[in-house]
Coordinates of C-alpha atoms in Angstrom, one line a residue:
M684 CA -99.8 30.8 29.5
T685 CA -96.2 30.9 30.8
D686 CA -94.2 27.8 30.0
G687 CA -93.3 25.3 32.7
A688 CA -89.6 26.1 32.6
T689 CA -90.2 29.7 33.3
V690 CA -92.6 28.8 36.1
E691 CA -89.8 26.9 37.8
V692 CA -87.2 29.6 37.3
I693 CA -89.5 32.2 38.9
R694 CA -90.5 29.9 41.8
N695 CA -86.9 29.0 42.5
H696 CA -85.8 32.6 42.2
L697 CA -88.1 33.5 45.0
V698 CA -86.9 30.6 47.2
S699 CA -83.3 31.6 46.4
A700 CA -84.0 35.2 47.4
A701 CA -85.3 34.0 50.8
E702 CA -82.2 31.9 51.2
E703 CA -79.9 34.8 50.3
M704 CA -81.7 36.9 52.9
R705 CA -81.0 34.2 55.4
A706 CA -77.3 34.2 54.6
A707 CA -77.1 37.9 55.0
L708 CA -78.8 37.7 58.4
V709 CA -76.6 34.9 59.7
R710 CA -73.4 36.6 58.5
T711 CA -74.1 40.0 60.0
A712 CA -76.0 39.2 63.3
F713 CA -74.4 40.0 66.6
N714 CA -76.4 37.6 68.7
P715 CA -75.5 33.8 68.9
V716 CA -79.2 32.9 69.1
I717 CA -79.4 34.2 65.5
Y718 CA -76.1 33.3 63.9
E719 CA -75.6 30.0 65.8
V720 CA -79.1 28.8 66.8
H721 CA -81.0 30.2 63.8
D722 CA -83.8 31.5 66.0
F723 CA -85.5 33.4 63.1
G724 CA -88.0 33.1 60.3
I725 CA -87.8 34.7 56.8
S726 CA -90.7 34.9 54.4
I727 CA -91.6 36.5 51.1
Y728 CA -95.2 37.5 50.2
D729 CA -97.0 38.8 47.1
R730 CA -98.7 42.1 47.3
S731 CA -101.9 40.3 48.5
L732 CA -99.9 39.0 51.4
R733 CA -99.9 35.4 50.3
L734 CA -96.8 33.5 51.3
V735 CA -94.8 32.6 48.2
A736 CA -91.4 31.6 49.6
E737 CA -89.5 31.1 52.8
S738 CA -86.1 30.1 54.1
T739 CA -85.2 27.6 56.8
G740 CA -85.4 28.7 60.4
L741 CA -87.7 28.0 63.3
S742 CA -90.7 26.2 62.0
R743 CA -93.1 27.9 64.3
F744 CA -92.2 31.3 62.9
L745 CA -93.8 30.4 59.5
G746 CA -97.4 30.9 60.5
A747 CA -96.4 33.6 62.9
N748 CA -94.9 35.6 60.1
D749 CA -98.1 35.2 58.0
Y750 CA -100.3 36.4 60.9
S751 CA -98.1 39.3 62.0
I752 CA -97.5 40.8 58.6
R753 CA -101.2 41.0 57.9
K754 CA -101.8 42.7 61.3
G755 CA -98.8 45.0 60.7
V756 CA -99.9 46.1 57.2
E757 CA -103.5 46.6 58.4
Y758 CA -102.2 48.8 61.2
V759 CA -99.7 50.8 59.3
G760 CA -101.6 51.2 56.0
D761 CA -99.8 52.2 52.8
L762 CA -96.1 51.9 52.7
A763 CA -93.6 53.7 50.5
E764 CA -90.5 52.4 48.8
G765 CA -87.6 52.2 51.4
D766 CA -90.0 51.9 54.4
V767 CA -89.2 49.3 57.1
V768 CA -91.7 48.6 59.9
L769 CA -91.0 47.0 63.4
L770 CA -93.7 45.0 65.1
N771 CA -93.5 43.2 68.5
Y772 CA -96.9 43.7 70.0
P773 CA -97.5 40.0 71.0
Y774 CA -101.1 39.6 70.1
W775 CA -100.5 40.8 66.6
N776 CA -96.9 39.6 66.4
A777 CA -97.9 36.1 67.3
A778 CA -94.9 35.7 69.6
H779 CA -93.4 37.2 72.6
S780 CA -92.1 40.8 72.7
Y781 CA -88.4 39.9 72.0
D782 CA -89.2 38.2 68.7
A783 CA -88.8 41.3 66.7
T784 CA -90.6 41.2 63.4
M785 CA -89.5 43.6 60.6
F786 CA -91.2 43.9 57.3
A787 CA -90.8 46.0 54.2
P788 CA -92.5 46.5 50.8
V789 CA -90.9 45.8 47.5
F790 CA -91.4 48.1 44.5
S791 CA -90.7 47.5 40.8
Q792 CA -91.0 50.4 38.4
G793 CA -92.8 52.4 41.0
E794 CA -95.5 49.8 41.8
L795 CA -95.8 47.7 45.0
V796 CA -95.2 44.1 44.0
A797 CA -94.3 42.2 47.2
Y798 CA -93.5 42.2 50.9
L799 CA -90.6 40.8 52.9
C800 CA -90.7 39.7 56.5
I801 CA -88.0 38.7 59.0
R802 CA -88.5 37.7 62.6
A803 CA -85.5 37.2 64.9
H804 CA -85.0 37.0 68.6
W805 CA -83.5 40.0 70.3
M806 CA -81.8 39.6 73.7
D807 CA -83.1 42.7 75.5
L808 CA -85.8 45.4 75.1
G809 CA -86.2 46.6 78.6
A810 CA -88.4 43.9 80.2
K811 CA -88.5 43.8 83.9
D812 CA -85.8 41.1 84.1
P813 CA -82.7 40.7 81.9
G814 CA -82.4 37.8 79.5
Y815 CA -85.8 36.2 79.7
V816 CA -89.0 36.9 81.6
L817 CA -90.2 33.8 83.5
D818 CA -92.9 35.2 85.9
S819 CA -94.5 38.3 84.3
T820 CA -98.2 38.8 84.9
D821 CA -99.1 41.2 82.1
M822 CA -97.6 42.4 78.8
H823 CA -96.3 45.7 80.3
Q824 CA -93.6 43.8 82.3
E825 CA -92.3 42.2 79.1
G826 CA -90.4 45.1 77.4
L827 CA -90.8 48.0 75.0
I828 CA -93.7 47.5 72.6
F829 CA -93.9 48.5 68.9
P830 CA -97.3 48.0 67.4
G831 CA -96.1 48.6 63.8
T832 CA -93.6 51.5 63.8
K833 CA -91.5 52.8 60.9
V834 CA -87.8 52.5 61.6
Y835 CA -87.0 53.5 58.0
S836 CA -89.2 56.0 56.2
G837 CA -88.6 56.4 52.5
G838 CA -85.2 54.8 52.9
S839 CA -84.1 57.1 55.7
L840 CA -83.4 55.8 59.2
V841 CA -85.9 57.2 61.8
H842 CA -83.2 58.3 64.4
D843 CA -85.6 58.9 67.3
I844 CA -86.9 55.3 67.2
I845 CA -83.4 53.9 67.1
E846 CA -82.5 56.0 70.2
L847 CA -85.7 54.8 71.9
I848 CA -84.5 51.2 71.4
R849 CA -80.9 52.1 72.5
F850 CA -82.0 53.7 75.8
N851 CA -84.5 51.0 76.6
S852 CA -82.0 48.1 76.3
R853 CA -79.5 46.7 78.7
M854 CA -77.5 45.5 75.8
P855 CA -78.0 48.2 73.1
D856 CA -74.9 47.3 71.0
L857 CA -76.1 43.7 70.6
V858 CA -79.7 44.6 69.9
L859 CA -78.8 47.3 67.4
G860 CA -76.3 45.0 65.7
D861 CA -79.1 42.5 65.2
F862 CA -81.4 45.3 64.0
N863 CA -79.0 46.3 61.3
A864 CA -78.5 42.6 60.4
Q865 CA -82.2 42.4 59.7
I866 CA -82.1 45.6 57.7
A867 CA -79.3 44.2 55.6
A868 CA -81.3 41.0 55.0
L869 CA -84.4 42.9 54.0
R870 CA -82.4 45.1 51.6
T871 CA -80.9 42.0 50.0
G872 CA -84.4 40.6 49.5
E873 CA -85.6 43.8 48.1
R874 CA -83.0 43.8 45.4
R875 CA -83.5 40.2 44.4
V876 CA -87.3 40.3 44.3
A877 CA -87.3 43.6 42.4
E878 CA -84.9 42.1 39.9
L879 CA -87.4 39.3 39.3
F880 CA -90.3 41.6 38.6
D881 CA -88.1 43.9 36.5
R882 CA -87.1 41.0 34.3
Y883 CA -90.4 39.2 33.8
G884 CA -93.0 41.8 34.6
F885 CA -95.7 42.0 37.2
D886 CA -98.3 40.0 35.1
T887 CA -96.0 37.1 34.4
V888 CA -94.8 36.7 38.0
T889 CA -98.3 37.0 39.3
E890 CA -99.6 34.4 36.9
V891 CA -96.8 32.0 38.0
V892 CA -97.5 32.7 41.7
D893 CA -101.1 31.9 41.1
R894 CA -100.2 28.7 39.5
F895 CA -97.9 27.3 42.1
V896 CA -100.1 28.4 45.0
A897 CA -103.0 26.7 43.4
A898 CA -100.9 23.6 42.8
A899 CA -99.9 23.6 46.5
E900 CA -103.5 23.9 47.6
E901 CA -104.5 20.9 45.3
S902 CA -101.6 18.9 46.7
A903 CA -102.6 19.6 50.3
Q904 CA -106.3 18.8 49.6
E905 CA -105.3 15.5 48.0
A906 CA -103.1 14.7 51.1
V907 CA -106.0 15.4 53.5
A908 CA -108.3 13.2 51.5
R909 CA -105.8 10.3 51.9
L910 CA -105.7 10.7 55.7
P911 CA -107.9 8.7 58.0
Q912 CA -111.2 10.5 58.6
G913 CA -112.5 11.0 62.1
T914 CA -112.2 13.0 65.4
W915 CA -109.6 12.4 68.1
T916 CA -108.9 14.2 71.4
A917 CA -105.8 14.3 73.5
E918 CA -104.7 16.0 76.8
D919 CA -101.4 16.9 78.3
W920 CA -100.1 19.2 81.1
L921 CA -97.7 22.0 81.5
D922 CA -95.8 22.0 84.8
D923 CA -96.9 25.5 85.8
D924 CA -97.2 29.1 84.6
G925 CA -94.1 30.5 86.4
V926 CA -96.2 32.3 89.0
T927 CA -98.2 29.5 90.7
E928 CA -97.2 25.8 90.9
D929 CA -100.5 24.6 89.5
P930 CA -100.3 22.3 86.5
I931 CA -102.1 23.6 83.4
L932 CA -104.4 21.5 81.3
M933 CA -104.1 21.5 77.5
R934 CA -106.6 19.7 75.4
C935 CA -107.0 19.6 71.6
T936 CA -109.4 17.8 69.3
V937 CA -108.4 17.1 65.7
T938 CA -111.1 16.4 63.1
I939 CA -110.3 15.4 59.5
Q940 CA -113.5 15.5 57.5
D941 CA -115.0 16.8 54.3
G942 CA -111.6 18.1 53.0
T943 CA -110.7 20.0 56.1
F944 CA -108.2 19.5 58.9
T945 CA -109.5 21.2 62.1
V946 CA -107.6 21.6 65.4
D947 CA -109.8 22.8 68.2
F948 CA -108.3 23.7 71.6
A949 CA -111.7 23.8 73.4
G950 CA -111.4 22.4 77.0
S951 CA -108.0 23.8 77.6
S952 CA -107.3 26.0 80.5
A953 CA -108.4 29.6 80.6
A954 CA -105.7 32.1 80.4
V955 CA -103.3 31.9 83.4
P956 CA -101.5 34.6 85.4
G957 CA -98.0 33.7 84.2
P958 CA -96.4 34.2 80.8
V959 CA -97.3 30.9 79.1
N960 CA -100.4 32.1 77.3
L961 CA -100.1 31.9 73.5
P962 CA -101.2 34.5 71.1
I963 CA -103.6 33.0 68.5
G964 CA -101.0 33.6 65.7
S965 CA -98.5 31.4 67.5
T966 CA -101.2 28.7 68.1
I967 CA -102.0 28.8 64.3
A968 CA -98.3 28.5 63.6
T969 CA -97.9 25.4 65.8
C970 CA -100.8 23.7 64.0
R971 CA -99.3 24.5 60.7
V972 CA -96.1 22.7 61.6
A973 CA -98.1 19.5 62.5
F974 CA -100.3 19.9 59.4
K975 CA -97.5 20.4 56.9
A976 CA -95.4 17.6 58.3
I977 CA -98.2 15.0 57.6
T978 CA -99.5 16.4 54.4
T979 CA -96.8 17.9 52.1
P980 CA -93.5 17.7 54.0
D981 CA -91.3 17.5 50.9
E982 CA -92.7 20.6 49.1
Q983 CA -91.4 24.1 49.3
T984 CA -94.0 26.0 51.4
N985 CA -96.4 28.6 50.2
A986 CA -99.8 29.8 51.1
G987 CA -101.7 27.1 49.2
H988 CA -100.4 24.4 51.5
F989 CA -102.5 25.5 54.4
A990 CA -105.8 26.0 52.7
P991 CA -107.5 22.9 54.3
L992 CA -106.3 23.9 57.8
R993 CA -108.7 25.3 60.4
V994 CA -107.7 26.4 64.0
S995 CA -110.0 27.2 66.8
A996 CA -109.3 28.7 70.3
E997 CA -111.6 30.9 72.3
P998 CA -110.3 34.4 73.1
G999 CA -109.1 34.7 76.7
T1000 CA -107.9 31.1 76.9
L1001 CA -104.4 29.5 77.1
F1002 CA -104.3 29.2 73.3
H1003 CA -105.7 32.6 72.4
A1004 CA -104.1 35.3 74.6
V1005 CA -105.7 38.7 74.7
Y1006 CA -104.5 42.0 76.1
P1007 CA -103.0 42.3 78.7
A1008 CA -102.2 38.6 79.2
A1009 CA -98.5 37.7 79.8
T1010 CA -97.1 35.8 76.8
F1011 CA -93.3 35.8 77.2
T1012 CA -92.5 32.1 77.9
Q1013 CA -93.7 30.5 74.7
W1014 CA -92.9 26.9 75.6
T1015 CA -96.7 26.1 75.5
G1016 CA -96.5 25.9 71.7
T1017 CA -93.7 23.3 71.9
V1018 CA -95.7 21.0 74.2
A1019 CA -98.9 21.6 72.2
L1020 CA -97.2 20.4 69.0
E1021 CA -96.7 17.1 70.7
L1022 CA -100.3 17.2 71.8
I1023 CA -101.6 17.5 68.3
Y1024 CA -99.6 14.4 67.3
K1025 CA -100.8 12.6 70.4
A1026 CA -104.4 13.1 69.1
L1027 CA -103.5 12.1 65.6
A1028 CA -101.7 9.0 66.7
Q1029 CA -105.1 7.5 67.7
G1030 CA -106.3 7.7 64.1
M1031 CA -103.1 6.7 62.4
P1032 CA -101.1 4.5 64.8
S1033 CA -99.2 2.8 62.0
R1034 CA -97.9 6.1 60.7
L1035 CA -96.8 8.3 63.6
P1036 CA -94.0 7.9 66.2
A1037 CA -94.3 8.2 69.9
S1038 CA -93.5 11.5 71.7
T1039 CA -90.1 13.1 71.6
G1040 CA -88.7 14.3 74.9
G1041 CA -91.9 16.4 75.2
D1042 CA -90.3 19.8 75.4
V1043 CA -87.3 22.0 74.6
P1044 CA -85.0 22.1 77.6
G1045 CA -83.8 25.7 77.3
F1046 CA -81.3 27.5 79.5
M1047 CA -79.5 30.8 79.7
M1048 CA -76.9 32.5 81.8
V1049 CA -77.1 36.3 82.5
G1050 CA -74.2 38.2 84.0
V1051 CA -71.3 40.6 83.5
H1052 CA -68.4 39.2 81.5
P1053 CA -65.1 39.6 83.4
D1054 CA -63.1 40.4 80.3
T1055 CA -65.3 43.0 78.8
G1056 CA -67.3 44.4 81.8
S1057 CA -70.4 44.1 79.6
M1058 CA -73.6 42.4 80.3
F1059 CA -74.2 39.0 78.6
A1060 CA -77.3 36.9 78.1
V1061 CA -76.6 33.8 76.0
S1062 CA -79.0 30.9 75.7
N1063 CA -79.2 27.3 74.4
N1064 CA -81.9 24.8 73.6
D1065 CA -80.8 21.3 74.5
P1066 CA -81.6 18.2 72.4
V1067 CA -83.9 15.4 73.4
G1068 CA -84.7 11.9 72.2
W1069 CA -87.2 11.4 69.4
G1070 CA -89.9 8.8 69.8
G1071 CA -89.8 5.3 68.4
A1072 CA -91.7 4.9 65.2
P1073 CA -93.8 1.9 63.9
D1074 CA -90.8 0.7 61.9
H1075 CA -87.6 2.2 63.4
D1076 CA -86.0 3.6 66.5
G1077 CA -86.1 7.2 67.4
I1078 CA -83.0 9.4 66.9
G1079 CA -81.4 11.3 69.6
P1080 CA -80.2 13.4 71.1
A1081 CA -81.5 15.8 68.6
N1082 CA -83.3 19.1 68.5
H1083 CA -87.0 18.9 69.3
L1084 CA -89.2 18.5 66.3
C1085 CA -90.5 22.1 66.6
Q1086 CA -87.0 23.4 65.9
T1087 CA -86.5 22.1 62.3
Q1088 CA -83.2 23.7 61.1
A1089 CA -82.4 25.4 64.4
R1090 CA -79.2 24.3 66.1
N1091 CA -77.8 24.2 69.6
T1092 CA -75.4 26.9 70.8
P1093 CA -71.8 25.4 70.6
V1094 CA -70.1 24.7 73.9
E1095 CA -67.2 26.9 72.7
V1096 CA -69.5 29.9 72.2
L1097 CA -71.2 29.4 75.6
E1098 CA -67.9 29.1 77.5
A1099 CA -66.4 32.1 75.7
K1100 CA -69.3 34.4 76.1
T1101 CA -70.6 33.5 79.5
G1102 CA -69.4 32.3 83.0
M1103 CA -70.3 28.6 82.3
F1104 CA -67.8 25.8 82.1
F1105 CA -69.1 22.4 80.8
E1106 CA -67.6 19.6 82.8
R1107 CA -69.7 16.9 81.0
V1108 CA -71.9 16.7 77.9
E1109 CA -72.9 13.1 77.1
I1110 CA -75.7 10.8 76.0
R1111 CA -77.8 9.4 78.9
T1112 CA -77.9 5.6 78.9
D1113 CA -81.4 4.2 79.4
S1114 CA -83.1 7.5 78.9
G1115 CA -85.0 6.5 75.8
G1116 CA -88.4 4.7 76.3
A1117 CA -88.2 1.0 75.8
G1118 CA -90.1 -0.7 73.0
K1119 CA -90.0 -2.9 70.0
F1120 CA -88.6 0.3 68.5
R1121 CA -87.0 2.3 71.4
G1122 CA -87.1 6.1 71.8
G1123 CA -83.9 8.0 71.2
C1124 CA -81.7 9.0 74.2
G1125 CA -81.6 12.3 75.9
L1126 CA -78.5 14.3 77.1
R1127 CA -76.7 15.0 80.4
R1128 CA -75.0 18.3 80.8
D1129 CA -73.0 19.3 83.9
I1130 CA -72.2 23.0 84.3
K1131 CA -69.8 24.6 86.7
F1132 CA -69.9 28.4 87.0
V1133 CA -66.7 30.4 86.8
T1134 CA -68.3 33.8 87.3
D1135 CA -71.3 35.0 89.4
G1136 CA -74.6 35.6 87.6
E1137 CA -78.0 34.1 87.1
F1138 CA -78.9 30.8 85.5
L1139 CA -82.3 30.6 83.8
S1140 CA -83.8 27.2 83.1
V1141 CA -86.8 27.3 80.7
I1142 CA -88.8 24.1 80.4
K1143 CA -92.5 23.3 81.0
K1144 CA -92.6 19.5 81.1
T1145 CA -90.7 18.0 84.0
K1146 CA -93.5 16.5 86.0
S1147 CA -95.2 14.4 83.4
A1148 CA -93.5 11.9 81.1
P1149 CA -93.5 11.9 77.3
W1150 CA -96.1 9.5 75.9
A1151 CA -95.4 6.1 74.3
L1152 CA -97.4 4.1 71.8
D1153 CA -98.7 0.5 71.3
G1154 CA -97.3 -0.9 74.5
G1155 CA -94.0 1.0 74.5
R1156 CA -92.6 2.5 77.7
Q1157 CA -92.6 6.1 78.7
P1158 CA -89.2 7.6 79.4
E1159 CA -88.4 9.7 82.5
P1160 CA -89.2 13.4 82.0
N1161 CA -86.7 16.2 81.7
Q1162 CA -85.0 17.3 84.9
V1163 CA -83.0 20.3 86.0
V1164 CA -81.0 19.8 89.2
V1165 CA -79.5 22.9 90.8
F1166 CA -76.6 22.6 93.2
P1167 CA -76.4 18.8 93.0
G1168 CA -74.7 17.0 95.9
T1169 CA -75.1 19.9 98.4
D1170 CA -77.7 20.7 101.0
R1171 CA -79.2 23.2 98.5
E1172 CA -79.9 20.5 95.9
K1173 CA -83.3 21.0 94.3
R1174 CA -85.2 20.0 91.2
V1175 CA -86.7 22.9 89.2
S1176 CA -88.3 23.5 85.9
T1177 CA -88.6 27.1 84.8
K1178 CA -86.6 29.1 87.3
R1179 CA -84.2 32.0 87.6
T1180 CA -81.4 30.8 89.9
P1181 CA -78.7 33.1 91.3
V1182 CA -75.3 31.3 91.0
R1183 CA -71.8 32.0 92.3
V1184 CA -68.3 30.9 91.3
G1185 CA -68.0 27.1 92.0
D1186 CA -71.8 26.3 91.9
R1187 CA -73.0 23.5 89.7
I1188 CA -76.2 22.6 87.8
T1189 CA -77.0 19.4 86.0
L1190 CA -79.5 19.2 83.1
L1191 CA -81.0 15.8 82.2
T1192 CA -83.1 15.9 79.0
A1193 CA -85.7 13.3 78.2
G1194 CA -85.5 10.6 75.7
G1195 CA -88.3 9.7 73.3
G1196 CA -91.2 7.4 74.0
G1197 CA -91.1 3.7 73.0
H1198 CA -93.2 2.1 70.3
G1199 CA -94.4 -1.4 70.7
E1200 CA -93.9 -4.0 73.4
P1201 CA -90.2 -4.2 74.5
S1202 CA -90.4 -8.0 74.5
L1203 CA -90.8 -7.8 70.7
R1204 CA -87.5 -6.1 70.1
D1205 CA -84.9 -7.9 68.1
P1206 CA -82.3 -9.3 70.6
A1207 CA -79.5 -8.4 68.2
A1208 CA -80.7 -4.7 68.3
V1209 CA -80.7 -4.8 72.1
R1210 CA -77.1 -6.1 72.2
Q1211 CA -76.1 -3.4 69.7
D1212 CA -77.7 -0.8 72.0
V1213 CA -75.7 -2.1 74.9
Q1214 CA -72.5 -1.9 72.9
E1215 CA -73.2 1.7 71.9
G1216 CA -74.1 2.8 75.4
Y1217 CA -77.8 3.5 74.7
V1218 CA -79.1 0.7 77.0
S1219 CA -77.4 -0.7 80.1
D1220 CA -76.7 -4.4 80.7
E1221 CA -79.3 -4.3 83.5
A1222 CA -82.0 -2.8 81.4
A1223 CA -81.3 -5.3 78.6
R1224 CA -81.9 -8.1 81.1
K1225 CA -84.8 -6.7 83.1
V1226 CA -86.7 -4.8 80.3
Y1227 CA -85.9 -6.7 77.2
G1228 CA -85.1 -10.1 78.6
V1229 CA -81.8 -10.2 76.7
I1230 CA -78.4 -11.1 78.1
A1231 CA -75.9 -8.8 76.3

């Protein structure tokens, strides 16, 4: 049996290889959503397609990568050294069509030993609208589809496929730049993983992988056994599907019993006309985020950590989209992550915090840059407040809990690359839910447009408030106010809004829910909140009964 030191060297070599892939991607990408926001997922698999290492990125791309590489390899079949495959068919890719998944085999001494997978968001693949599709009604309005197509064959670029991408994109230089960045990252990973197998041999590396995957499974099973046993159900609502204005019911039931952790979405809405339907792989990924966070949050992730998890959603429903359902606006998964925690909070109220701001308030501007004459489409996901916990306040403003290591797009990048000028970006006083432990605050952002174009707001929870716990107060929901102070002023959620020079839009992101009765809050903490601008004098008196 391999000694423990060697086990750790091999395990950390794989993690380091994933991180080096990440560095290569970030340093060479053309698109701010990749190199600034980190809207990507990078994973390494053994030749049996077990996850063995990953890098930081969007948490919900972890399970999505696992699902998509299995579908991709099944579709493509045997791969040769130097091959790279592109997959964005949403029901296999476990994401929308602009999350381009590329995967490649790794060979050592002529034998297949591993796979690498990188998923990253591309800005345009010829969908019906530039930037982001908010109201599609079937997959064929959402861009060029690759079911698992070789873009490199035996190490040689497949020129015809590259030209197909080029001529189907409104921003081909940007898209092909990101394509090449993913290739560079894959080639980096190939070298590092092949070096590992060349040094230690297939048998030794496989033995080590078996050991740390088994250890992860044991750790996850022990964690599940320590959790409260039972069944809990929760409901929440999406604003609409982008096509109709009807609210959409989401329901999940979490059962922890007999060593398994089951999330069942029975009772949720059937599939809807608009693009908020989730592919099942994306639903599984959402559940994995919640599961990992409450079982083994401090351990490097591999396949063993998810052995106790079961996910159920009937085909043809909101959480299991089937062809040709529209899937482009993936915000359902964000709200559903909160929904899982809402169910769990009933069984473990002393452990879990209240809701964060409930959603990711996303926005984007699309237009033609006056300096370059080229089309731009640059996005940002704004921060929200996190919920108060049983023993401390929520943080905020901060990225939604589904974002993990993802970041906001800097103001400097947004102003340089688009026609937006930011007149104000500040913390919103009184936006966090009151409580013994208050929710973190949200953000206010005032935008003035200095060029014509389109402003896209992408958010699915503006009509219902984030939930509180144990007598805490709910905060106001997210808001998007277009043309404030004019006769055109209107509140919207997910909307494509034409804008002209001089127009303004205000974004108000939600704070987190409160935890515990506000009357129980330490008066000294209330006074400190007032001094720091998180709570107003008036709210201190009326809500907390404290004169600051």
